[in-house]
Short mmCIF file of C-alpha atoms in Angstrom, two decimals:
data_model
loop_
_atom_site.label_atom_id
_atom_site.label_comp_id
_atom_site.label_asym_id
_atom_site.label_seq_id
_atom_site.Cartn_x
_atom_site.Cartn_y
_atom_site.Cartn_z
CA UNK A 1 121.86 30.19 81.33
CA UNK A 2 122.36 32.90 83.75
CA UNK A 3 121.62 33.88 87.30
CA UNK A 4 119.30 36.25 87.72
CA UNK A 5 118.79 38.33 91.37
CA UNK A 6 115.59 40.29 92.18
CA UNK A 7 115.22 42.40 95.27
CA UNK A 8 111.74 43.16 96.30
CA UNK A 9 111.10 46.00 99.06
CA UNK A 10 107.08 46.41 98.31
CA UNK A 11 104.39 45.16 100.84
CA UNK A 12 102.76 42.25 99.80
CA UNK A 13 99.34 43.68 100.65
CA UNK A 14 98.77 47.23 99.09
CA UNK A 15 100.93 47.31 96.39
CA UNK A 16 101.65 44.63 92.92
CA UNK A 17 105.43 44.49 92.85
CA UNK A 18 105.74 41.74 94.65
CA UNK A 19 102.90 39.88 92.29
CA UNK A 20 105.30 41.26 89.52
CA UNK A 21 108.69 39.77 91.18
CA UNK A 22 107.09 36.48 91.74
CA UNK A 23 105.66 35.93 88.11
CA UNK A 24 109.01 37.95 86.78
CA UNK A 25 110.95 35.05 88.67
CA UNK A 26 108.83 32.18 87.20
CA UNK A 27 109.31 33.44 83.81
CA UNK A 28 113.13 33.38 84.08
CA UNK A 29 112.93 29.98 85.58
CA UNK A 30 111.32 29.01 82.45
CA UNK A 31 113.80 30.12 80.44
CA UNK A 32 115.97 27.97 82.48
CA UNK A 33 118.06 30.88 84.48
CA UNK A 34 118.48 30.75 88.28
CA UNK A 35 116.86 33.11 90.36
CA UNK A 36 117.43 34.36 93.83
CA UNK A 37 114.50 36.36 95.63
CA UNK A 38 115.50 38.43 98.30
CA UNK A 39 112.58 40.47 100.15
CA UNK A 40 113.62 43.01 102.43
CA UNK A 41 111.43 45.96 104.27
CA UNK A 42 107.66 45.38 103.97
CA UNK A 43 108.00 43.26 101.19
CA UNK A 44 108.99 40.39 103.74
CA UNK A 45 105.37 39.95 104.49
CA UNK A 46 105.13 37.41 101.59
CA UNK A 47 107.72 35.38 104.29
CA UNK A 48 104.48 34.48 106.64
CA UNK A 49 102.93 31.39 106.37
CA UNK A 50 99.45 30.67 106.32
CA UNK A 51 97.89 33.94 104.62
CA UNK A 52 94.32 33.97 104.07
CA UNK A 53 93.60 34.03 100.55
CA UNK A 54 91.09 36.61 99.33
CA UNK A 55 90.33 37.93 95.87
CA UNK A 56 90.68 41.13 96.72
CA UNK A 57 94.42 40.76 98.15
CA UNK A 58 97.26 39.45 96.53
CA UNK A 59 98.02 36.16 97.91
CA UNK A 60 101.27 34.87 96.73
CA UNK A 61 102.01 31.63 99.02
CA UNK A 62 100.59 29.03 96.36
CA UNK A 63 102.77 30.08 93.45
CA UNK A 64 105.71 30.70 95.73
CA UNK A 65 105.56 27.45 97.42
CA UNK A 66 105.71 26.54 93.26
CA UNK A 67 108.60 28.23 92.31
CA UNK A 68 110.55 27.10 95.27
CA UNK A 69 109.50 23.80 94.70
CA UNK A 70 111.08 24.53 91.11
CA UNK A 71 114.44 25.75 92.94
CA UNK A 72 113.46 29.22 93.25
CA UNK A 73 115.61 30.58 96.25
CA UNK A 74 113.96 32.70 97.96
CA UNK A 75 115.37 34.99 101.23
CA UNK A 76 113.92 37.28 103.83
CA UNK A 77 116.04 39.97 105.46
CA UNK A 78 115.82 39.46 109.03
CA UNK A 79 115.58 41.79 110.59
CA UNK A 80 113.31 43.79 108.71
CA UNK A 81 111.10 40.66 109.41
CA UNK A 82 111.46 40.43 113.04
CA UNK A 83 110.91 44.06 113.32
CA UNK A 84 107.30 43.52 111.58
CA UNK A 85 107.16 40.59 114.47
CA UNK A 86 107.46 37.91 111.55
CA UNK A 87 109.57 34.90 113.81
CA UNK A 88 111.47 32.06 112.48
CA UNK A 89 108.10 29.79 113.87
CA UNK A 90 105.68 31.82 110.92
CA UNK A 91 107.62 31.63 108.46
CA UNK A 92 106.89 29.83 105.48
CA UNK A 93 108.75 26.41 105.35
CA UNK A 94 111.38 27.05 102.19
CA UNK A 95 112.06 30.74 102.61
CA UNK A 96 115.34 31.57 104.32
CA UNK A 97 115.85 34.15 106.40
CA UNK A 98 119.73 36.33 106.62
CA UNK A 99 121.10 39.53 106.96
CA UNK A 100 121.63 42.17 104.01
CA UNK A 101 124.90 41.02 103.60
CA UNK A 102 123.15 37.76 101.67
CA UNK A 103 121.59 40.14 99.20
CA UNK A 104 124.62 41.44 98.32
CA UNK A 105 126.28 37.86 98.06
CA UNK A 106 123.37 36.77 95.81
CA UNK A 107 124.38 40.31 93.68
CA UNK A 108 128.04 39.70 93.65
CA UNK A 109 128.16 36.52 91.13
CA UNK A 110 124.62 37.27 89.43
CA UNK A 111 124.17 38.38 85.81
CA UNK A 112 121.42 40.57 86.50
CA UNK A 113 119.91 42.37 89.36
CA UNK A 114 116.46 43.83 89.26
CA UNK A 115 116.11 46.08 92.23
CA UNK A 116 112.21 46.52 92.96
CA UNK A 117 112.51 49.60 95.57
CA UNK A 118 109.43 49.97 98.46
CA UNK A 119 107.02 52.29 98.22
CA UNK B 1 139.08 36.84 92.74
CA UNK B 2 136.55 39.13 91.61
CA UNK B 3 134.97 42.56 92.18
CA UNK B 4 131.32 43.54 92.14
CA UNK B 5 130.65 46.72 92.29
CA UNK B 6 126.94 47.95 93.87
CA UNK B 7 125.34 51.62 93.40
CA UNK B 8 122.84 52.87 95.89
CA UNK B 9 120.75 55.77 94.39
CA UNK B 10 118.65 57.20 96.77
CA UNK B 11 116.11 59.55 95.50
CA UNK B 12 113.23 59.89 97.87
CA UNK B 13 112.81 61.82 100.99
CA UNK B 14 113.93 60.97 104.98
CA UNK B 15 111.02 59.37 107.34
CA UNK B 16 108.53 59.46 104.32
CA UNK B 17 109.68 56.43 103.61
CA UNK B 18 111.75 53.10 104.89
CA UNK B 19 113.87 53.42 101.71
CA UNK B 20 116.30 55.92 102.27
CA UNK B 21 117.28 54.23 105.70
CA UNK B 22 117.15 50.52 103.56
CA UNK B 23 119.84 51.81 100.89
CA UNK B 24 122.06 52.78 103.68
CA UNK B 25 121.55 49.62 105.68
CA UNK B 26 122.33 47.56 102.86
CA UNK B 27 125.08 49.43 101.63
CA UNK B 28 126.97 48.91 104.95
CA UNK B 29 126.25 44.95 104.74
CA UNK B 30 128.79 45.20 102.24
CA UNK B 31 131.43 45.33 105.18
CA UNK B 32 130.73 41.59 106.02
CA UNK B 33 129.23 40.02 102.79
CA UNK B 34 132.62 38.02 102.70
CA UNK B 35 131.35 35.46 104.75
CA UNK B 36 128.86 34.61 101.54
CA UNK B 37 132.01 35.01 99.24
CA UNK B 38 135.35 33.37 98.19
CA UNK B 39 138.50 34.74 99.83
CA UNK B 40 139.46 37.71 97.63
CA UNK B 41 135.88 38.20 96.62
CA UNK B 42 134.97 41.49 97.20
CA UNK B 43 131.40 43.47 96.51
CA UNK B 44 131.98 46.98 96.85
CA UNK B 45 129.26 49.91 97.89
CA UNK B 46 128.67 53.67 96.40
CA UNK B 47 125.71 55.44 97.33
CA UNK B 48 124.83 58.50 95.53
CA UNK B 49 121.91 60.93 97.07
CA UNK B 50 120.12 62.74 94.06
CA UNK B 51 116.61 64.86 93.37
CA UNK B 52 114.82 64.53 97.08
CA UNK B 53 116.62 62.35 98.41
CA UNK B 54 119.76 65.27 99.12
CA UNK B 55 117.33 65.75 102.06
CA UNK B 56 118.80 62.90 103.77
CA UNK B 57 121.88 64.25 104.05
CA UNK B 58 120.79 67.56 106.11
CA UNK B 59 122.93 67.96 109.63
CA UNK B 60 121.29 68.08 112.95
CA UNK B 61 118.34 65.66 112.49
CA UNK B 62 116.07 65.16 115.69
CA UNK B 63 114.80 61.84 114.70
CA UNK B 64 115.90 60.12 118.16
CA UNK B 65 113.71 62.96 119.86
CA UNK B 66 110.76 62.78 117.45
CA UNK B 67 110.43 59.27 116.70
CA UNK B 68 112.96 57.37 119.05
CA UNK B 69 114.73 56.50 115.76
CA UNK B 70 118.16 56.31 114.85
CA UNK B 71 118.14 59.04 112.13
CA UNK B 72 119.06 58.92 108.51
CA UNK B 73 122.26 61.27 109.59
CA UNK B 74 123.58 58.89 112.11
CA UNK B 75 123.57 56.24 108.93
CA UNK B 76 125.06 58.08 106.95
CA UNK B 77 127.80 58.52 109.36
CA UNK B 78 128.34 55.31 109.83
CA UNK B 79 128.40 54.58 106.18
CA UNK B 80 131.42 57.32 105.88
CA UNK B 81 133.10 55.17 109.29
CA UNK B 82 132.57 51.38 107.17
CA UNK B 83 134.51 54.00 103.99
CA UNK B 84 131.08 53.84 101.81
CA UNK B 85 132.48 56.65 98.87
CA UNK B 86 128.99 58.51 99.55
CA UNK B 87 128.25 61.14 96.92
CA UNK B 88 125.75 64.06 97.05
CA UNK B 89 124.19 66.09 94.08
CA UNK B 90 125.42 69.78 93.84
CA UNK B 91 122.65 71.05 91.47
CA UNK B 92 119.94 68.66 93.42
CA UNK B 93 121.03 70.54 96.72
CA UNK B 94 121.50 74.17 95.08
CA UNK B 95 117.65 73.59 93.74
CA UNK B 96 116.34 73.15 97.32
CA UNK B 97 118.30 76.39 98.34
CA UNK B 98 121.16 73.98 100.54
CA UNK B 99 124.42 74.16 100.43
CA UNK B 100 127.18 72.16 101.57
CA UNK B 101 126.94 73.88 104.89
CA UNK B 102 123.34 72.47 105.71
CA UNK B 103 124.53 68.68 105.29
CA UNK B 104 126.35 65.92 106.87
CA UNK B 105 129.78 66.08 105.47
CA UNK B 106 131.90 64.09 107.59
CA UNK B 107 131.73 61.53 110.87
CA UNK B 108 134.99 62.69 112.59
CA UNK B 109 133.12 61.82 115.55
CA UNK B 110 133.08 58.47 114.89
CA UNK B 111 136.71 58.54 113.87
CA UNK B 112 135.81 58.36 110.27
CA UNK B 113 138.84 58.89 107.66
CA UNK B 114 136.05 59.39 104.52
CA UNK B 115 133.90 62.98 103.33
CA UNK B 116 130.95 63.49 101.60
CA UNK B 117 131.59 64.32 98.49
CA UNK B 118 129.42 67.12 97.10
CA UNK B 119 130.12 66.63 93.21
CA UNK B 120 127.79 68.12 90.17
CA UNK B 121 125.56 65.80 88.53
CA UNK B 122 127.73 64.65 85.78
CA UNK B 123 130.25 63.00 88.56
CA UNK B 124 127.51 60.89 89.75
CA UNK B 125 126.44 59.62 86.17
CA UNK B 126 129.76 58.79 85.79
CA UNK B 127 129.95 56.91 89.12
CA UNK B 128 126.90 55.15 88.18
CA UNK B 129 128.63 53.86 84.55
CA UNK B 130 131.29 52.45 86.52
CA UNK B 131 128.76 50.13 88.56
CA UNK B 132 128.17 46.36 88.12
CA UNK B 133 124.84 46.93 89.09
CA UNK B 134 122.59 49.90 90.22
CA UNK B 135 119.54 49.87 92.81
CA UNK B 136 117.21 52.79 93.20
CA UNK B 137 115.72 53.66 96.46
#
């Protein structure tokens, strides 16, 4: 099995990439790979915990908190979250935070990368 | 000991988006990824700036004025400093009426050893075949 590296850069709220990484991921964890999640720009907004779910909005912290549960590693750049004011005290317990070195770590040994670029 | 090597395409437009300034950012953090890596493991960075995206590249940007921003140009600079082998799209730039003489070519400023290299399409492709991986901004 292989290890498989997505890079998200889409806002959780007002666009469907991210819904697309996240079920993208759980399919390759079914099919046994390992998958590292790295959000950077406004896609680190899926870092925050304690979104309010509406229909309306994608809401991704129930199957996240799933796939990490399932080993999905999952990473938010920094500081692209502290400059949205997302701290280390709202973040979701299980997502890491690093610099954008890390992404490039997770790309170095990984068999595929799937770059999802903002909007 | 290994080599990965990382493509940055960067295809959209300066201040429109955070993209442009996100490809540059990350391809730096390729200067100090070795702390994530086995000695002699190495990831490597090219960016390439095609279609809109040449518009990054143009010289004299006033984005600390306007915005209170570091600007795209300043990154770029420091990507040439950190010897990022940046490339820019001849034909891209010749279709928005530019020329190498509207753009950022070097950061002797800065000290920097590396030029943009202004190359025709083709040299880009090729740049791109050579990647491990490629990500689009």
């Amino acid at each position: 099995m292989g290890k498989f590296t997505i890079g998200c850069f889409a806002s959780l709220v007002g666009s469907m990439n991210l819904d697309f990484a996240v079920k993208l991921a759980g399919a390759a964890m079914e099919k046994g790979h390992k998958v590292d999640l790295w959000v950077s720009g406004n896609a680190t907004m899926i870092s925050i915990k304690g979104q309010r779910a509406f229909k309306d909005y994608s809401s991704l912290e129930k199957p996240l908190k799933e796939l990490m549960d399932k080993g999905l590693n999952v990473t938010a750049c920094e500081a692209c979250a502290e400059a949205r004011g997302y701290t280390k005290d709202n973040t979701m317990e299980g997502v890491k935070r690093h610099s954008m070195d890390w992404y490039l770590a997770s790309a170095f040994d990984a068999d595929r990368v799937l770059h999802i670029g903002g909007e | 000991m290994a080599t990965t090597k990382l493509g940055f395409i960067v295809q959209r437009p300066p201040y429109k988006s955070e993209n442009p300034k996100l490809a540059l950012t990350h391809a730096i953090a390729s200067q100090s990824v070795e702390v994530y890596l086995n000695d002699g493991d190495v990831v490597t960075a090219d960016v390439a700036f095609i279609g809109d995206g040449v518009l990054n590249c143009l010289k004299d940007q006033k984005a600390m004025e306007q915005y209170d921003l570091s600007s795209t140009e300043s990154h770029i600079k420091m990507g040439l400093l950190v010897d990022l082998n940046i490339l820019v799209c001849k034909e891209d730039l010749e279709k928005l009426g530019l020329t190498e003489n509207d753009i950022v070519l070097d950061a002797e400023e800065f000290g920097a050893d590396l030029k943009i290299n202004v190359v025709p399409y083709q040299d880009i492709n090729k740049m791109m075949e050579e990647m491990n991986h490629l990500l689009f901004f």
